[in-house]
Amino acid sequence: MRRLTALLLAGSLPFTATAQDAASEATRTAQAEIAKRLPLDDPRDEANATRGKLAEIADGVIIGKDGKPVWDRRPYTFLGDKKAPDTVNPSLWRQARLNAVHGLFEVVPGKIWQLRGYDISVMTIIRGKTGWIVVDPLLSEEAAAAGWKLFADTVETKSGTLPVKAVIFSHSHSDHFGGVGGIVTPEQVKKDNIRIIAPHGFSEEATSENVLAGGAMGRRALYMFGSILPPGPAGQVDTGLGPKLSSGTIGYMEPTETVAATGGTLTIDGLAFEFLDAGGTEAPSEFVFYIPAYKALHTTEVVTHNLHNILTLRGAQVRDALHWSKVIDAMLLKWGGKAEVAMASHHWPTWGTGEVGALLTNQRDAYRYVHDRTLFLANRGATLHELADQTPEAPVQAGDFSTRGYYGTLNHDMKATYQRYFGWWDGNPANFNPLPPEQSAAKYVALAGGADKLLAAGKAAIAAGEYRWAAELLNKLVFAEPDNKAARGALSSAYDQLGYQAESGAWRNYYLAAAASLRGTALDNLSGNGQSRSFVSAIPTAVFFDALATRFDAAKGAALKGTFQFVLPDSKEAVSVVVGGGVEFPRYGVTDAAPTATITIDRKTLDDVMLGQAQFPALLQSGAIRIDGDRMAFLSWFALHPPADPRFNVVVP
Ligand SMILES: [Zn+2]
């Protein structure tokens, strides 16, 4: 975020399409076709997205502790135009404008409010009998604190200051708990007995899901959320699920209680909440709930105003579209006909019993279609790319914006469902063990008659508007000759048009970020978010050592043998790491009788190392780490955990 932040602080960020292509005629035609086909003027979503607005944060700017903005909507004023520019899919443009509406909104008068447009996610505040119940305090502490201040200044000034009685984490993704420290401190939670309520399995999932594979997920997330793109009509516009990620501090707090898989009713600050388990849908640990007294349904991230991801582009374990659709149907059976408003952890609410029922029905059918259509076609021999290509749109998507692929898409959700049942292989042995991309690319270039001929074929495909084919051809050339500037330029031209045409914010961002990477114009942004001690210290020690093992340099360490006994006095834990055969195996809770070396280190010191606040040699010198036994063996083993390069290449070899 550094470069972007510097530009924003300088005042404005005029978007200049340096070297980036304008929308081609084929793209303009595609945009016009979708604009003609969809009822883009349907006013209902806009009415709901603006309904009950009470106040807003001036200019949509939230400044962090270091004086830099963690959220800034000033560069997004271009979204004020109702008509989409020809560099943005008109359907995505509509969604982006809805997501851009920001402020404090009254959802149920005097009972429920939402802060929207101040992070990728939405924070909900519910009036209990004696105080406030806060649901999903955004991704970063700074954004949550600013949202809370707007609420306090607007609502509390009228009703008098009341205490926070409970915080609800609806699921285990960090955009729904990371900002909790901006609402309450751990000391307040303890002193005032504030309840922190989450679904069962929350702690394990929240602190582990992104630790082992976090490096690659983080890299891909920069592409998917468009964090390395400048805002603008030919740049970052929206993610589909929300405007973008805030860039503040991601924290964590341990729940004081969890809701079991059986769900059931809990009384929270005098108010009854009916819970339904939704684990294994959008997140491994998740619930939805209904408040009978307010006739309000919170659908978490199971039902939102887009088709969600069965497999997110940043990478994750594949989700279950069948179970997802069944949970939505269970909601429909339980609360359909009762709920007068449905609100979620993203997007705007839906009011009216009939409208809520239609929303649930359509969403259920969309996920069911993803699942059943995949297997219908797979069982007739179609493989993942074929079945996705054969299915341009689900019937429900033609008439309902909430099911359109603004974030997940029918295309990649069907591929993901294929993967869930069959894995990554399509069953064709030619694709089982192909040459790696760099090797086959060089052979394709030779087969095409050389780089110039392949480049000409790629450019001809672009001229014909065949951007997918152009990308396939030119990607071969870039992988064979990564320094070939003409090839990189042509490939980025193909990605530009694919990005402009995409209805999914995630697809658009990924294509345009790829083009920017090829051109060397991507923003120098590793991650805007600071990791907090509260989050790092919550990572289970066993996961910590499993993550360390994934960093072991097996090639250099193939001959190493030994057992390294870790003793963590402050957390009273022990881990014995057995090394041999190019593998290290951490045994959590095991104390070895005759280790090669024993390393005594506080868990807190390990956290310091992870947070970059302490260096290993200095810790050895200061005595913060004590090594007994074969010190040299330990040091040479430990040196074989090189850090991964967080800027690794994605679109070039
Ligand atoms: Zn979310």
XYZ file of C-alpha atoms and ligand atoms in Angstrom:
654
model
C 0.000 0.000 0.000
C 3.001 2.310 0.332
C 3.029 3.765 -3.148
C -0.717 4.096 -3.340
C -0.804 5.745 0.065
C 1.855 8.243 -0.983
C -0.198 9.125 -4.063
C -3.365 9.482 -2.054
C -1.700 11.724 0.494
C -0.448 13.869 -2.334
C -4.067 14.834 -2.899
C -5.659 13.082 -5.798
C -5.013 10.044 -7.860
C -5.762 10.908 -11.461
C -5.960 7.656 -13.348
C -3.795 7.646 -16.420
C -4.096 4.655 -18.659
C -0.368 4.593 -19.373
C 0.274 1.870 -21.861
C -2.993 0.262 -20.848
C -5.348 -0.428 -23.734
C -8.697 1.260 -24.238
C -11.748 -0.994 -24.522
C -11.731 -2.665 -27.920
C -14.696 -2.851 -30.227
C -15.272 -6.472 -29.240
C -15.300 -5.432 -25.582
C -17.669 -2.532 -26.213
C -20.004 -4.907 -28.049
C -19.882 -7.412 -25.177
C -20.620 -4.656 -22.634
C -23.547 -3.415 -24.715
C -24.975 -6.931 -24.979
C -25.026 -7.533 -21.232
C -26.395 -4.034 -20.587
C -29.230 -4.770 -22.972
C -29.971 -8.187 -21.522
C -30.119 -7.266 -17.806
C -32.643 -4.962 -16.092
C -29.837 -2.684 -14.863
C -32.325 0.064 -14.023
C -34.214 -2.109 -11.529
C -34.320 0.335 -8.579
C -34.861 -2.157 -5.747
C -31.259 -2.839 -4.765
C -30.390 0.836 -4.779
C -33.409 1.599 -2.621
C -32.295 -1.065 -0.133
C -28.628 -0.017 -0.207
C -29.524 3.564 0.725
C -32.526 2.910 2.980
C -32.310 4.204 6.556
C -29.078 6.136 6.112
C -28.350 8.232 9.194
C -24.792 9.514 8.796
C -21.492 8.950 7.059
C -17.772 9.381 7.641
C -16.720 12.501 5.743
C -15.218 11.612 2.339
C -15.096 7.973 3.461
C -11.609 8.467 4.900
C -10.344 6.512 7.920
C -6.861 7.395 9.144
C -4.721 4.801 10.934
C -2.417 5.131 13.932
C 0.530 6.103 11.731
C -1.426 8.936 10.121
C -1.936 7.057 6.866
C -5.387 6.211 5.527
C -6.508 2.632 6.080
C -9.628 3.421 4.029
C -10.104 6.155 1.473
C -13.021 6.528 -0.904
C -11.836 9.809 -2.448
C -10.183 8.132 -5.458
C -13.471 6.308 -6.149
C -15.632 9.335 -6.957
C -15.602 8.102 -10.572
C -18.216 5.558 -9.436
C -20.676 8.465 -9.210
C -21.474 8.142 -12.906
C -24.530 5.981 -13.442
C -23.384 4.878 -16.881
C -20.573 2.345 -16.909
C -17.401 3.301 -18.750
C -16.632 0.856 -21.552
C -13.703 -0.507 -19.510
C -16.073 -1.981 -16.876
C -18.732 -4.647 -17.310
C -22.021 -2.741 -16.787
C -23.351 -5.400 -14.414
C -20.216 -5.196 -12.235
C -20.426 -1.403 -12.419
C -23.924 -1.557 -10.943
C -22.699 -3.798 -8.120
C -19.669 -1.561 -7.463
C -21.905 1.501 -7.155
C -24.119 -0.331 -4.662
C -21.094 -1.451 -2.635
C -19.725 2.094 -2.688
C -22.708 3.472 -0.741
C -21.244 4.082 2.708
C -22.513 5.163 6.063
C -24.454 4.198 9.162
C -27.838 2.720 8.307
C -30.879 1.894 10.407
C -32.038 -1.628 9.523
C -34.788 -2.086 12.123
C -35.751 1.302 13.627
C -34.298 1.739 17.107
C -33.146 -1.914 17.158
C -30.594 -2.778 14.456
C -28.019 -0.681 12.590
C -25.291 -1.452 10.065
C -21.995 0.197 9.157
C -21.480 -0.372 5.446
C -18.882 0.742 2.955
C -15.976 1.049 5.422
C -14.319 -2.286 4.722
C -14.924 -5.240 2.456
C -17.381 -6.488 5.094
C -20.304 -5.076 7.092
C -20.658 -4.532 10.865
C -24.065 -4.900 12.498
C -25.061 -3.416 15.872
C -28.080 -4.777 17.717
C -29.859 -3.204 20.699
C -30.080 -5.629 23.593
C -32.015 -5.085 26.791
C -29.238 -3.154 28.536
C -26.583 -2.501 25.885
C -25.203 -3.277 22.451
C -24.509 -6.531 20.654
C -21.901 -6.092 17.903
C -21.856 -8.567 15.015
C -18.716 -8.966 12.846
C -16.432 -6.044 13.701
C -14.820 -5.738 10.218
C -11.302 -6.710 9.110
C -9.185 -4.061 10.781
C -9.251 -2.400 14.179
C -8.998 1.103 12.729
C -12.018 0.612 10.436
C -14.075 -0.936 13.258
C -13.177 1.881 15.668
C -14.125 4.543 13.104
C -17.419 2.774 12.408
C -18.156 2.496 16.097
C -17.417 6.195 16.607
C -19.876 7.108 13.851
C -22.486 4.938 15.553
C -21.766 6.381 18.997
C -21.844 9.973 17.726
C -25.084 9.420 15.829
C -27.173 6.964 17.833
C -25.762 7.038 21.339
C -25.960 10.813 21.597
C -29.726 10.355 21.474
C -30.167 7.243 23.562
C -27.367 7.739 26.081
C -24.153 5.770 26.327
C -24.713 2.069 26.817
C -22.155 -0.696 27.310
C -21.177 -3.320 24.741
C -22.628 -6.532 26.179
C -21.610 -9.034 23.517
C -19.648 -9.473 20.311
C -20.712 -12.117 17.793
C -18.235 -13.551 15.276
C -20.453 -15.091 12.597
C -17.646 -17.129 11.027
C -13.940 -17.823 10.979
C -12.775 -15.425 8.226
C -10.719 -12.482 9.403
C -12.889 -9.821 7.722
C -15.449 -10.621 10.445
C -13.319 -10.637 13.587
C -10.023 -8.852 12.793
C -11.332 -5.459 13.922
C -12.629 -6.595 17.328
C -9.863 -4.671 19.112
C -11.352 -1.463 17.711
C -14.577 -2.131 19.654
C -13.493 -3.674 22.968
C -10.188 -4.408 24.705
C -9.355 -7.783 26.286
C -9.319 -5.984 29.657
C -12.889 -4.703 29.142
C -14.038 -8.161 28.084
C -12.673 -9.583 31.323
C -13.752 -6.782 33.633
C -17.283 -6.328 32.258
C -17.935 -9.994 31.391
C -18.535 -9.139 27.747
C -19.625 -12.279 25.910
C -17.773 -13.174 22.723
C -19.880 -15.700 20.867
C -18.717 -17.719 17.840
C -19.597 -20.971 16.051
C -17.978 -24.202 17.257
C -14.501 -24.798 15.859
C -13.980 -21.059 15.461
C -10.590 -20.673 17.196
C -8.935 -23.532 15.314
C -10.178 -22.354 11.923
C -9.661 -18.633 12.472
C -6.055 -19.026 13.551
C -4.971 -21.935 11.348
C -6.728 -21.667 7.980
C -4.241 -19.243 6.470
C -1.064 -20.117 8.366
C 0.295 -23.150 6.497
C -0.457 -21.912 2.954
C -0.597 -18.222 3.847
C 2.365 -17.157 1.701
C 0.900 -18.221 -1.616
C -2.652 -17.275 -0.619
C -1.487 -13.788 0.289
C 0.281 -13.365 -3.030
C -2.737 -14.488 -5.027
C -5.047 -12.363 -2.865
C -3.196 -9.219 -4.001
C -4.254 -10.080 -7.546
C -7.789 -11.147 -6.698
C -8.664 -8.080 -4.611
C -6.818 -5.741 -6.977
C -4.561 -4.459 -4.181
C -1.714 -3.926 -6.664
C -3.945 -1.864 -8.989
C -4.681 1.848 -8.718
C -8.379 2.736 -8.397
C -9.960 3.866 -11.633
C -12.303 2.994 -14.493
C -9.533 0.866 -16.013
C -8.192 -0.251 -12.631
C -9.598 -1.382 -9.273
C -13.324 -0.731 -9.103
C -14.716 -3.227 -6.574
C -14.271 -6.844 -5.498
C -17.896 -7.837 -6.066
C -18.244 -8.811 -2.414
C -17.416 -5.309 -1.195
C -15.338 -2.310 -2.239
C -11.912 -3.578 -1.159
C -9.936 -4.691 1.889
C -9.134 -2.103 4.536
C -5.430 -1.866 5.275
C -5.289 -1.607 9.064
C -4.385 -3.953 11.907
C -5.898 -7.442 11.968
C -6.407 -8.604 15.538
C -8.038 -11.491 17.320
C -9.916 -12.294 20.502
C -10.741 -15.704 21.865
C -14.485 -16.433 22.066
C -15.847 -16.804 25.585
C -18.428 -19.311 24.330
C -19.338 -21.172 21.153
C -22.585 -22.371 19.622
C -22.719 -26.134 19.039
C -23.410 -27.857 15.719
C -26.967 -28.444 16.896
C -27.628 -24.694 16.971
C -30.434 -23.731 19.344
C -31.564 -20.577 21.119
C -29.314 -18.310 23.196
C -30.455 -15.311 25.189
C -27.975 -12.497 24.645
C -28.491 -9.362 26.740
C -32.124 -10.303 27.233
C -32.753 -10.936 23.552
C -33.452 -14.409 22.099
C -31.243 -15.486 19.165
C -32.032 -18.678 17.208
C -28.887 -20.199 15.686
C -28.483 -22.565 12.749
C -25.111 -24.178 12.043
C -23.652 -23.369 8.620
C -20.177 -24.848 9.048
C -18.736 -26.211 5.809
C -20.545 -23.772 3.536
C -18.702 -20.509 2.944
C -16.411 -21.053 5.933
C -15.512 -24.191 7.896
C -16.890 -22.594 11.070
C -20.020 -20.518 10.533
C -23.572 -19.946 11.771
C -26.612 -17.892 10.780
C -29.171 -16.547 13.249
C -32.665 -15.124 13.613
C -33.909 -12.638 16.207
C -37.661 -13.354 16.620
C -38.351 -10.135 18.565
C -37.086 -8.033 15.656
C -38.128 -10.493 12.901
C -34.578 -10.124 11.590
C -32.491 -12.812 9.913
C -28.690 -12.591 9.743
C -27.541 -14.762 6.843
C -23.816 -14.225 7.556
C -21.975 -15.007 4.313
C -24.163 -17.925 3.301
C -26.642 -15.654 1.523
C -25.266 -12.408 0.096
C -25.955 -10.339 -3.006
C -23.694 -12.348 -5.279
C -22.875 -15.914 -6.179
C -20.080 -16.711 -3.751
C -16.967 -18.813 -4.213
C -16.964 -22.590 -4.096
C -13.224 -22.081 -4.550
C -11.737 -18.645 -4.087
C -9.136 -17.443 -6.591
C -6.646 -16.749 -3.788
C -6.730 -20.485 -3.072
C -8.412 -22.391 -0.236
C -9.843 -25.811 0.353
C -12.759 -26.410 -1.960
C -16.255 -25.822 -0.524
C -19.433 -27.866 -0.809
C -22.138 -26.345 -3.041
C -24.602 -29.118 -2.153
C -24.338 -28.564 1.609
C -24.440 -24.812 1.011
C -27.768 -25.067 -0.829
C -29.171 -27.346 1.906
C -28.306 -24.879 4.667
C -30.095 -22.124 2.733
C -33.144 -24.366 2.375
C -33.066 -25.063 6.111
C -33.146 -21.279 6.675
C -36.071 -21.009 4.299
C -38.009 -23.742 6.101
C -37.241 -22.333 9.546
C -37.629 -18.601 9.037
C -39.137 -18.088 5.579
C -42.490 -16.306 5.937
C -41.395 -14.934 9.339
C -38.303 -12.847 8.647
C -39.164 -9.287 7.633
C -35.567 -8.397 6.921
C -32.513 -10.415 5.884
C -29.094 -8.856 6.465
C -25.654 -10.326 5.918
C -21.974 -9.805 6.639
C -21.552 -8.204 3.192
C -23.796 -6.064 0.969
C -27.130 -4.438 1.886
C -30.232 -5.914 3.587
C -33.404 -7.141 1.912
C -36.713 -6.049 3.427
C -40.134 -7.665 3.133
C -41.189 -11.220 3.963
C -41.844 -12.046 0.305
C -38.545 -10.531 -0.815
C -36.603 -12.397 1.873
C -38.227 -15.650 0.790
C -37.373 -14.959 -2.864
C -33.770 -14.106 -1.956
C -33.336 -17.379 -0.048
C -35.018 -19.417 -2.775
C -32.919 -17.908 -5.549
C -29.684 -18.288 -3.621
C -30.501 -21.893 -2.749
C -31.231 -22.666 -6.373
C -28.035 -21.010 -7.604
C -25.772 -23.185 -5.409
C -27.851 -26.269 -6.175
C -27.490 -25.532 -9.893
C -23.706 -25.254 -9.533
C -23.637 -28.653 -7.893
C -26.168 -30.613 -9.913
C -25.223 -29.224 -13.307
C -21.572 -30.087 -12.681
C -22.403 -33.700 -11.913
C -25.026 -33.932 -14.662
C -22.366 -33.012 -17.215
C -19.465 -34.826 -15.548
C -21.446 -38.051 -15.473
C -21.859 -37.662 -19.231
C -18.117 -37.299 -19.736
C -17.560 -33.544 -19.628
C -14.364 -32.475 -17.875
C -13.877 -29.368 -15.806
C -13.115 -26.818 -18.517
C -15.719 -28.322 -20.835
C -18.568 -28.376 -18.361
C -17.905 -24.825 -17.197
C -17.750 -23.583 -20.772
C -20.973 -25.357 -21.726
C -22.900 -23.590 -18.949
C -22.910 -19.843 -19.438
C -25.633 -18.963 -16.950
C -28.056 -20.559 -14.505
C -31.737 -19.795 -15.221
C -32.074 -18.058 -11.849
C -29.174 -15.732 -12.690
C -30.951 -14.251 -15.706
C -33.546 -12.582 -13.507
C -31.922 -12.132 -10.104
C -28.939 -9.885 -9.480
C -28.226 -11.477 -6.082
C -27.148 -14.708 -7.772
C -24.902 -13.210 -10.429
C -21.205 -13.977 -10.465
C -19.813 -10.755 -9.039
C -17.390 -12.625 -6.785
C -17.652 -16.343 -7.364
C -18.759 -17.268 -10.874
C -20.773 -20.153 -12.235
C -17.697 -20.937 -14.344
C -15.141 -21.381 -11.579
C -17.672 -22.681 -9.056
C -18.484 -25.561 -11.410
C -14.779 -26.255 -11.942
C -14.379 -26.242 -8.173
C -17.256 -28.678 -7.744
C -15.657 -30.934 -10.340
C -12.452 -30.694 -8.309
C -14.316 -31.581 -5.124
C -15.477 -34.871 -6.618
C -12.708 -35.738 -9.065
C -9.631 -33.723 -8.167
C -7.544 -31.579 -10.487
C -7.178 -34.202 -13.213
C -9.693 -34.395 -16.071
C -9.137 -38.113 -16.684
C -7.170 -37.614 -19.888
C -3.659 -39.094 -19.562
C -2.175 -36.407 -21.821
C -2.966 -34.013 -19.009
C -1.878 -36.261 -16.150
C 1.832 -35.596 -16.194
C 2.494 -32.906 -18.780
C 5.773 -31.059 -19.170
C 6.044 -28.084 -16.823
C 4.949 -24.763 -18.434
C 8.421 -23.377 -19.187
C 9.539 -26.543 -20.987
C 6.423 -27.046 -23.074
C 6.287 -23.309 -23.886
C 9.711 -23.402 -25.561
C 8.611 -26.394 -27.648
C 5.375 -24.671 -28.677
C 7.329 -21.600 -29.790
C 9.597 -23.797 -31.922
C 6.579 -25.629 -33.333
C 4.913 -22.318 -34.237
C 7.960 -21.423 -36.311
C 9.560 -19.051 -33.818
C 8.673 -16.219 -31.495
C 7.680 -13.750 -34.223
C 5.170 -16.128 -35.745
C 3.610 -16.975 -32.393
C 3.444 -13.283 -31.519
C 1.742 -12.551 -34.838
C -0.798 -15.307 -34.199
C -1.475 -13.877 -30.731
C -1.953 -10.396 -32.136
C -4.269 -11.723 -34.844
C -6.371 -13.393 -32.146
C -6.548 -10.067 -30.274
C -7.601 -8.261 -33.436
C -10.355 -10.851 -33.891
C -11.551 -10.308 -30.307
C -10.533 -13.876 -29.341
C -8.902 -12.870 -26.078
C -8.966 -16.260 -24.350
C -7.179 -17.858 -27.292
C -4.776 -14.911 -27.500
C -3.955 -15.334 -23.802
C -3.277 -19.042 -24.286
C -0.935 -18.427 -27.224
C 0.888 -15.437 -25.789
C 1.268 -17.018 -22.374
C 3.304 -19.762 -24.089
C 5.563 -17.131 -25.602
C 5.993 -15.269 -22.305
C 6.837 -18.511 -20.516
C 9.391 -19.371 -23.212
C 10.812 -15.838 -23.394
C 9.917 -13.922 -20.224
C 12.033 -10.928 -21.327
C 10.261 -10.599 -24.680
C 8.700 -7.145 -24.266
C 6.462 -7.387 -27.323
C 5.069 -10.689 -26.053
C 4.450 -9.257 -22.586
C 2.751 -6.225 -24.098
C 0.479 -8.301 -26.314
C -0.428 -10.662 -23.476
C -1.290 -7.721 -21.235
C -3.518 -6.348 -24.010
C -5.443 -9.629 -24.026
C -5.700 -9.552 -20.202
C -6.932 -5.938 -20.324
C -9.916 -6.853 -22.481
C -10.686 -10.010 -20.467
C -10.592 -7.864 -17.307
C -12.807 -5.139 -18.767
C -15.401 -7.698 -19.847
C -15.462 -9.671 -16.578
C -18.622 -9.454 -14.516
C -16.779 -10.804 -11.472
C -14.754 -8.260 -9.508
C -12.309 -11.027 -8.619
C -11.781 -12.020 -12.284
C -11.439 -8.412 -13.352
C -8.884 -7.662 -10.645
C -6.894 -10.806 -11.415
C -6.708 -10.100 -15.169
C -5.872 -6.416 -14.744
C -3.316 -7.130 -12.002
C -1.733 -9.694 -14.338
C -1.570 -7.080 -17.101
C -0.034 -4.559 -14.692
C 2.541 -7.132 -13.552
C 3.527 -7.837 -17.166
C 3.879 -4.132 -17.895
C 5.753 -3.435 -14.673
C 3.108 -0.965 -13.517
C 1.729 -2.981 -10.577
C 1.723 -1.085 -7.294
C 4.463 -2.103 -4.890
C 2.120 -3.487 -2.316
C 2.896 -6.602 -0.319
C 0.021 -6.422 2.099
C -1.629 -3.361 3.507
C -2.442 -5.138 6.728
C -0.353 -5.202 9.860
C -0.395 -8.441 11.828
C -1.169 -7.892 15.444
C 0.242 -9.678 18.451
C -3.258 -10.759 19.436
C -3.611 -12.688 16.164
C -0.106 -14.201 16.058
C -0.241 -15.283 19.696
C -3.529 -17.101 19.032
C -1.941 -19.420 16.452
C -1.743 -22.834 18.119
C 1.836 -23.924 18.829
C 1.303 -27.190 16.937
C 0.265 -25.224 13.823
C 3.262 -22.950 14.298
C 5.648 -25.933 14.144
C 3.778 -27.514 11.227
C 4.227 -24.236 9.370
C 7.943 -24.229 10.235
C 8.227 -27.746 8.794
C 6.817 -26.534 5.459
C 9.801 -24.167 5.250
C 12.400 -26.935 5.690
C 14.881 -27.060 2.797
C 14.651 -30.801 2.142
C 17.292 -30.794 -0.604
C 20.013 -29.239 1.546
C 18.846 -31.026 4.670
C 18.477 -34.509 3.155
C 21.391 -35.926 5.184
C 20.462 -34.245 8.468
C 19.400 -36.401 11.377
C 18.508 -35.418 14.896
C 15.842 -34.618 17.423
C 15.361 -31.082 18.622
C 13.430 -30.671 21.806
C 11.600 -27.376 22.233
C 10.519 -26.337 25.703
C 8.204 -23.313 25.966
C 8.182 -22.300 29.650
C 5.577 -19.517 29.457
C 2.935 -21.597 27.698
C 4.031 -24.841 29.439
C 4.280 -26.646 26.091
C 6.813 -29.068 24.611
C 7.434 -29.999 20.985
C 9.964 -32.573 19.885
C 11.033 -32.170 16.247
C 12.382 -35.353 14.665
C 14.575 -34.624 11.624
C 15.626 -37.217 9.020
C 15.120 -38.210 5.405
C 14.503 -34.650 4.264
C 11.556 -34.320 6.612
C 11.040 -32.753 9.988
C 8.218 -34.129 12.055
C 7.016 -32.028 15.003
C 5.545 -34.125 17.814
C 3.388 -31.797 19.841
C 3.299 -32.464 23.581
C 6.143 -34.989 23.391
C 9.351 -34.815 25.422
C 12.193 -36.844 23.913
C 14.399 -38.837 26.295
C 17.696 -38.169 24.472
C 17.407 -35.173 22.145
C 20.274 -33.842 20.011
C 19.660 -30.460 21.572
C 17.107 -28.876 23.876
C 15.930 -25.371 23.037
C 14.237 -23.360 25.747
C 12.312 -20.410 24.404
C 9.131 -18.646 25.496
C 6.179 -18.871 23.147
C 6.021 -15.082 23.424
C 9.564 -14.866 22.002
C 8.527 -17.072 19.074
C 5.709 -14.577 18.460
C 8.268 -11.731 18.500
C 10.244 -13.530 15.788
C 7.100 -14.052 13.712
C 6.131 -10.394 14.104
C 9.628 -9.353 13.012
C 10.242 -7.706 16.379
C 13.163 -9.934 17.329
C 16.039 -11.530 15.450
C 17.380 -14.955 16.206
C 21.095 -14.102 16.721
C 20.247 -11.259 19.115
C 17.929 -13.547 21.082
C 20.744 -16.095 21.439
C 23.088 -13.403 22.665
C 20.616 -11.973 25.154
C 19.830 -15.408 26.557
C 16.176 -15.254 25.509
C 16.877 -18.608 23.845
C 18.837 -21.261 25.716
C 20.352 -24.199 23.845
C 21.589 -27.260 25.713
C 23.301 -30.172 23.951
C 24.641 -30.028 20.382
C 24.340 -26.315 19.683
C 25.985 -26.543 16.234
C 23.592 -29.275 15.089
C 20.646 -27.130 16.109
C 21.994 -24.009 14.401
C 22.751 -25.774 11.124
C 19.285 -27.366 11.114
C 17.536 -24.125 11.977
C 19.393 -22.262 9.216
C 17.690 -24.579 6.710
C 14.343 -22.754 6.921
C 14.747 -20.031 4.308
C 11.885 -17.532 4.100
C 9.816 -17.628 0.905
C 9.874 -14.608 -1.381
C 6.480 -12.928 -0.867
C 6.752 -11.307 -4.331
C 7.071 -14.529 -6.287
C 6.075 -14.425 -9.950
C 2.519 -15.312 -10.885
C 2.106 -14.506 -14.579
C 5.690 -15.047 -15.722
C 7.932 -18.059 -14.952
Zn -16.441 -12.040 4.501
